[in-house]
Coordinates of C-alpha atoms in Angstrom, one line a residue:
X37 CA 21.3 55.3 68.4
X38 CA 25.1 53.0 68.6
X39 CA 25.7 52.0 71.9
X40 CA 29.3 49.9 72.3
X41 CA 29.8 46.8 75.5
X42 CA 32.8 44.9 75.6
X43 CA 32.1 40.8 76.4
X44 CA 34.4 38.4 76.9
X45 CA 36.9 40.4 75.5
X46 CA 35.7 41.9 72.6
X47 CA 33.6 45.1 71.6
X48 CA 29.9 44.7 70.6
X49 CA 28.8 47.8 68.9
X50 CA 24.6 47.3 68.4
X51 CA 23.0 50.0 66.0
X52 CA 19.1 50.9 66.4
X53 CA 17.2 52.6 63.7
X54 CA 13.4 52.8 63.9
X55 CA 12.2 51.5 61.1
X56 CA 15.0 48.9 60.8
X57 CA 16.3 45.7 62.1
X58 CA 18.8 46.0 64.9
X59 CA 22.4 45.8 63.9
X60 CA 25.2 44.1 65.8
X61 CA 29.0 43.1 65.2
X62 CA 31.7 42.0 67.7
X63 CA 35.2 43.7 66.8
X64 CA 38.9 43.2 68.7
X65 CA 39.2 46.7 69.1
X66 CA 36.8 49.8 70.4
X67 CA 38.5 52.0 67.6
X68 CA 36.9 49.6 64.6
X69 CA 33.4 48.4 66.7
X70 CA 32.5 52.7 66.5
X71 CA 33.9 53.1 63.1
X72 CA 32.4 50.2 62.4
X73 CA 28.4 51.9 64.2
X74 CA 28.7 55.1 62.4
X75 CA 29.2 53.8 58.9
X76 CA 25.8 51.5 59.4
X77 CA 23.9 55.1 61.3
X78 CA 24.8 56.6 58.3
X79 CA 23.6 53.8 55.9
X80 CA 20.8 53.4 58.0
X81 CA 19.5 57.5 58.6
X82 CA 20.2 57.8 54.5
X83 CA 17.8 54.9 53.3
X84 CA 15.3 56.0 56.3
X85 CA 14.9 59.1 54.5
X86 CA 14.2 57.7 51.2
X87 CA 11.5 55.3 52.7
X88 CA 8.0 56.7 54.0
X89 CA 8.0 55.7 57.4
X90 CA 4.8 57.7 58.8
X91 CA 3.2 55.0 56.5
X92 CA 3.3 52.7 59.2
X93 CA 1.5 55.0 61.4
X94 CA -1.2 55.0 58.7
X95 CA -1.6 50.8 58.3
X96 CA -3.0 49.0 60.2
X97 CA -2.5 45.4 60.7
X98 CA -6.3 44.7 59.5
X99 CA -5.6 46.5 56.4
X100 CA -2.6 44.4 56.1
X101 CA -5.1 41.1 56.3
X102 CA -8.1 41.9 54.7
X103 CA -5.4 43.6 51.3
X104 CA -3.9 40.3 52.2
X105 CA -7.7 38.5 51.5
X106 CA -8.1 39.7 48.4
X107 CA -4.3 39.5 46.8
X108 CA -3.8 36.1 47.7
X109 CA -6.3 34.5 49.9
X110 CA -9.1 35.0 46.9
X111 CA -6.0 32.6 44.8
X112 CA -5.5 29.9 46.9
X113 CA -6.6 26.3 46.6
X114 CA -7.3 26.6 50.5
X115 CA -9.6 29.5 50.3
X116 CA -12.4 28.6 52.3
X117 CA -10.4 28.0 55.7
X118 CA -8.0 30.3 55.0
X119 CA -11.1 32.8 55.1
X120 CA -11.7 31.6 58.4
X121 CA -8.4 31.8 59.8
X122 CA -8.6 35.2 59.2
X123 CA -11.9 36.3 60.1
X124 CA -10.2 34.8 64.2
X125 CA -7.9 37.2 63.4
X126 CA -9.5 40.3 62.9
X127 CA -12.0 39.7 66.1
X128 CA -8.2 40.6 68.1
X129 CA -7.7 43.6 69.8
X130 CA -4.5 44.2 67.9
X131 CA -5.6 44.0 64.5
X132 CA -6.5 48.0 64.8
X133 CA -2.8 48.6 66.1
X134 CA -0.4 51.1 63.4
X135 CA 2.3 48.5 62.0
X136 CA 4.5 50.8 64.0
X137 CA 3.3 50.1 67.3
X138 CA 2.8 45.8 66.1
X139 CA 6.1 43.9 67.9
X140 CA 7.2 40.1 68.5
X141 CA 5.7 40.9 72.3
X142 CA 1.8 41.5 70.6
X143 CA 2.1 38.2 68.5
X144 CA 4.1 36.7 71.9
X145 CA 0.9 37.3 73.8
X146 CA -1.6 36.1 71.4
X147 CA -0.1 32.7 71.0
X148 CA -0.4 32.7 75.1
X149 CA -3.9 32.8 74.8
X150 CA -4.4 30.8 72.0
X151 CA -2.7 28.0 72.9
X152 CA -5.3 28.2 76.8
X153 CA -8.0 27.4 74.2
X154 CA -6.4 25.0 71.4
X155 CA -3.8 23.0 69.9
X156 CA -0.3 23.8 69.5
X157 CA -0.9 22.4 66.0
X158 CA -3.5 25.0 65.5
X159 CA -1.4 27.5 66.9
X160 CA 1.7 27.0 65.4
X161 CA -0.8 27.2 61.6
X162 CA -1.5 30.3 63.2
X163 CA 1.5 31.7 63.7
X164 CA 2.8 30.3 60.2
X165 CA 0.2 32.5 58.3
X166 CA 0.6 35.3 59.9
X167 CA 4.3 35.5 59.6
X168 CA 3.4 34.2 55.7
X169 CA 1.4 37.7 55.8
X170 CA 4.1 40.5 56.4
X171 CA 6.8 38.7 54.7
X172 CA 4.2 39.4 51.8
X173 CA 3.8 43.0 52.7
X174 CA 7.1 43.6 53.2
X175 CA 8.9 42.1 50.2
X176 CA 6.1 42.9 47.7
X177 CA 4.1 45.7 48.8
X178 CA 7.1 47.7 50.0
X179 CA 5.7 48.8 53.6
X180 CA 9.3 49.5 55.7
X181 CA 9.0 47.7 58.5
X182 CA 12.5 46.6 60.0
X183 CA 12.2 43.3 60.3
X184 CA 9.1 40.9 60.4
X185 CA 7.8 40.7 63.8
X186 CA 6.7 36.4 63.4
X187 CA 10.6 36.5 63.1
X188 CA 11.4 35.9 66.7
X189 CA 8.2 35.0 67.6
X190 CA 8.6 31.7 69.5
X191 CA 6.4 28.3 68.2
X192 CA 5.1 26.1 70.3
X193 CA 6.5 22.4 70.3
X194 CA 5.2 20.4 67.8
X195 CA 2.4 18.6 68.9
X196 CA 3.0 14.4 68.6
X197 CA 2.1 13.2 65.1
X198 CA -1.5 11.0 65.2
X199 CA -1.4 7.9 64.9
X200 CA -4.4 6.0 65.0
X201 CA -5.2 3.4 62.9
X202 CA -8.9 1.7 62.0
X203 CA -9.4 -0.8 64.8
X204 CA -10.7 -4.2 64.3
X205 CA -14.0 -3.7 63.0
X206 CA -14.6 0.0 62.8
X207 CA -14.9 -0.3 58.4
X208 CA -16.7 -2.9 58.1
X209 CA -18.8 -0.6 60.5
X210 CA -18.6 1.9 58.5
X211 CA -19.6 0.8 56.2
X212 CA -22.9 -1.4 57.0
X213 CA -24.0 1.4 58.3
X214 CA -23.8 3.7 55.2
X215 CA -26.3 0.6 53.4
X216 CA -29.1 3.1 55.8
X217 CA -28.0 6.5 54.6
X218 CA -30.0 8.2 52.4
X219 CA -27.0 9.0 49.3
X220 CA -25.3 6.4 47.2
X221 CA -22.2 8.0 47.4
X222 CA -21.1 7.7 50.9
X223 CA -19.8 4.4 50.8
X224 CA -17.5 4.3 47.8
X225 CA -16.2 7.7 49.3
X226 CA -14.7 5.9 52.1
X227 CA -13.8 2.7 50.9
X228 CA -11.6 5.2 48.1
X229 CA -9.7 7.3 50.6
X230 CA -8.9 3.7 52.8
X231 CA -7.6 1.7 48.6
X232 CA -6.4 4.6 47.5
X233 CA -4.5 7.1 50.5
X234 CA -6.2 10.2 48.5
X235 CA -7.5 12.9 50.7
X236 CA -11.2 14.1 50.1
X237 CA -11.2 17.1 48.4
X238 CA -8.4 15.3 45.8
X239 CA -11.2 11.9 45.5
X240 CA -13.9 14.8 44.7
X241 CA -12.4 16.6 42.1
X242 CA -11.4 13.0 40.7
X243 CA -13.4 13.8 36.8
X244 CA -14.4 10.1 34.9
X245 CA -12.0 11.1 32.0
X246 CA -9.2 10.3 34.6
X247 CA -9.6 6.6 35.4
X248 CA -7.9 4.4 32.9
X249 CA -9.4 1.1 33.6
X250 CA -6.7 -0.6 30.9
X251 CA -3.9 0.2 32.9
X252 CA -5.9 0.1 36.3
X253 CA -4.3 3.8 36.7
X254 CA -5.6 6.8 38.1
X255 CA -5.0 10.5 37.3
X256 CA -5.5 12.7 40.5
X257 CA -5.3 16.4 38.9
X258 CA -5.8 18.5 41.9
X259 CA -3.8 18.1 44.3
X260 CA -2.5 19.6 47.7
X261 CA 0.7 20.2 46.6
X262 CA -0.5 21.8 42.9
X263 CA 1.1 18.7 41.3
X264 CA -0.9 16.0 39.4
X265 CA 0.2 12.6 39.9
X266 CA -1.3 9.6 38.5
X267 CA -1.4 6.3 41.0
X268 CA -2.1 2.4 40.6
X269 CA -5.1 1.7 42.0
X270 CA -6.0 -1.7 44.4
X271 CA -7.8 -4.1 43.2
X272 CA -10.3 -3.0 45.5
X273 CA -10.6 0.9 44.5
X274 CA -10.5 -0.4 40.7
X275 CA -13.9 -2.6 41.8
X276 CA -15.1 0.4 43.8
X277 CA -15.4 2.8 40.5
X278 CA -16.6 -0.1 38.7
X279 CA -19.6 -0.4 40.4
X280 CA -20.1 3.3 40.0
X281 CA -19.2 3.7 36.4
X282 CA -22.6 4.7 34.5
X283 CA -23.1 2.8 31.1
X284 CA -21.3 5.9 28.8
X285 CA -20.0 8.3 31.5
X286 CA -19.4 11.9 30.6
X287 CA -15.4 12.1 30.8
X288 CA -15.2 15.5 31.8
X289 CA -18.0 14.8 34.9
X290 CA -16.7 14.2 38.4
X291 CA -17.1 10.7 39.2
X292 CA -18.8 13.0 42.4
X293 CA -20.7 15.5 42.6
X294 CA -21.0 16.5 46.0
X295 CA -19.6 19.6 48.5
X296 CA -16.6 18.4 50.8
X297 CA -18.8 19.9 54.0
X298 CA -21.5 17.3 52.6
X299 CA -19.1 14.4 52.9
X300 CA -17.4 16.1 56.6
X301 CA -21.9 15.9 57.6
X302 CA -22.7 12.5 56.7
X303 CA -19.1 11.3 57.9
X304 CA -20.0 12.9 61.3
X305 CA -23.6 11.7 61.3
X306 CA -22.3 8.2 60.2
X307 CA -20.0 8.1 63.0
X308 CA -22.0 9.1 65.5
X309 CA -24.8 6.3 64.4
X310 CA -21.4 3.6 64.6
X311 CA -20.6 5.0 67.9
X312 CA -23.6 3.1 69.4
X313 CA -21.3 -0.1 68.9
X314 CA -18.0 1.2 68.6
X315 CA -17.8 4.3 70.9
X316 CA -14.0 4.8 71.0
X317 CA -14.8 4.9 66.3
X318 CA -16.1 9.3 67.7
X319 CA -12.2 9.7 68.0
X320 CA -11.9 8.7 64.0
X321 CA -11.4 11.5 61.8
X322 CA -12.1 11.5 57.9
X323 CA -8.0 12.2 57.1
X324 CA -7.2 8.5 59.3
X325 CA -7.9 7.6 56.7
X326 CA -5.5 8.2 54.2
X327 CA -2.8 7.3 57.5
X328 CA -4.4 3.6 56.9
X329 CA -4.0 3.4 53.7
X330 CA 0.0 4.0 53.6
X331 CA 0.5 1.9 56.2
X332 CA -1.3 -0.7 54.1
X333 CA 0.7 0.5 51.2
X334 CA 4.1 0.0 53.3
X335 CA 2.4 -3.8 55.0
X336 CA 2.3 -4.3 51.4
X337 CA 5.7 -4.3 50.6
X338 CA 6.1 -1.1 48.5
X339 CA 9.3 0.9 49.5
X340 CA 9.4 4.6 49.9
X341 CA 9.8 5.6 46.6
X342 CA 6.5 3.5 45.4
X343 CA 4.3 4.8 48.5
X344 CA 5.1 8.0 47.6
X345 CA 4.0 8.0 44.1
X346 CA 0.8 7.3 45.4
X347 CA 0.4 9.5 48.4
X348 CA 2.3 12.5 46.5
X349 CA 4.3 12.9 49.4
X350 CA 7.8 15.0 48.6
X351 CA 9.3 14.5 51.5
X352 CA 10.4 11.1 52.8
X353 CA 9.8 12.7 56.7
X354 CA 6.2 13.5 56.1
X355 CA 5.8 10.3 54.6
X356 CA 6.7 9.0 57.7
X357 CA 4.2 10.7 60.1
X358 CA 1.7 9.1 57.7
X359 CA 3.2 5.8 58.7
X360 CA 1.7 4.0 61.7
X361 CA 2.8 0.1 61.4
X362 CA 1.5 -2.0 64.2
X363 CA 5.1 -3.3 66.5
X364 CA 3.4 -7.0 66.4
X365 CA 2.8 -7.0 62.6
X366 CA 6.5 -6.1 62.2
X367 CA 7.7 -9.1 65.2
X368 CA 5.4 -11.6 63.1
X369 CA 7.0 -10.6 59.9
X370 CA 11.0 -11.2 62.4
X371 CA 9.2 -14.4 63.5
X372 CA 8.6 -15.6 60.0
X373 CA 12.1 -14.7 58.7
X374 CA 13.4 -16.8 61.1

C-alpha cells in the first residue's frame, strides 16, 4: 500500500507491502511521487508472487537458531561459548514466534530486559549474534524476510574500555602462590601471558614444533583472527620455555596438555588464595594479563606496528584499547627528556 504526504514543500511517497522492507522517496511534484509509488508497488507485488511468504508462518525463531547451531556454530573456534549464548536465546519466549511475527520491537524489549541483568557489553554481543543469524537466514537460506529485524534495534552504549593492569606486588603474589598448587603448568602459563600478550587459547594451542630457539621466536598457529603469526620472545618468555622443555620433546605435542576450563578454575582458586593478602586481586581477570603485556611493550619503546606484530591486532584502534600507559610513567619520561 502506498501513502503520499507533503513535507517541507516536497512529496514523500512510501510503499509498504508485507514481506518487504518499506520503501520511500521524495519528489518535487505529486505526479512523480504517484508514478514512482505505482511502479514500486507493481515490482514488489510481482516478486511476492514468486516468493512463498507462507514459509514465514511455518518457521519459528527456534527453527532458525537450531539450524544456525547445526550448520554454522559447529565450525567455529568459539563453538562452546556461542552454544551457551544460543542456549540463552532458546529460553526466551520469543523463540516460539513465527518469523512473520518477529519485529524490531521484539528484540528492543529483549535488549531492555537484558540490560537489567547483564552488562551492556554482553547485550551488544547478544544483539550482534542475533543480527548475524538473521542475515545468514536471509542471504544463504532464502528466508523471505523483508529486512533483518535486528537492523533497526539500537545497541546499548559501548562500555568504557577496561583499564585494569597489574598493581605492585600482584604478579609476584600470584607466581609465589603457584608454588603451592598441585600442577606444574599454571605458573608458566601466567608468566607467558605477561611476557608475550598471548590469549589463553593461543597459549594452550602452541606445540613444541612452533618454538624456534635459534631465533627466539614463536609461531602461534591458531589465533582469534584465524591468521597464524610469528612473534619474538622476550628473554623472560624464552626462559619459561627453556625451564619446562623436555629433553626430547615431541614436536607435534602441545606445550600444555590442559583444557581452557582447567586453567580458568585454577586461576580462580589461585586468586582466592592470594586475596587474603591482596583483596583487590579478586577483580583481576586472566585476560587482563594481555592488557598488561601490550602496555609493557609500549613502555619498552616499541612502535605501533611492532606491538601489533606481537599482539596480532589488525586495527590500531583495538590495539589502543588494550594499551594502558600510566600517566606517571609518561610524565617521568617527559621530565627525563627535558
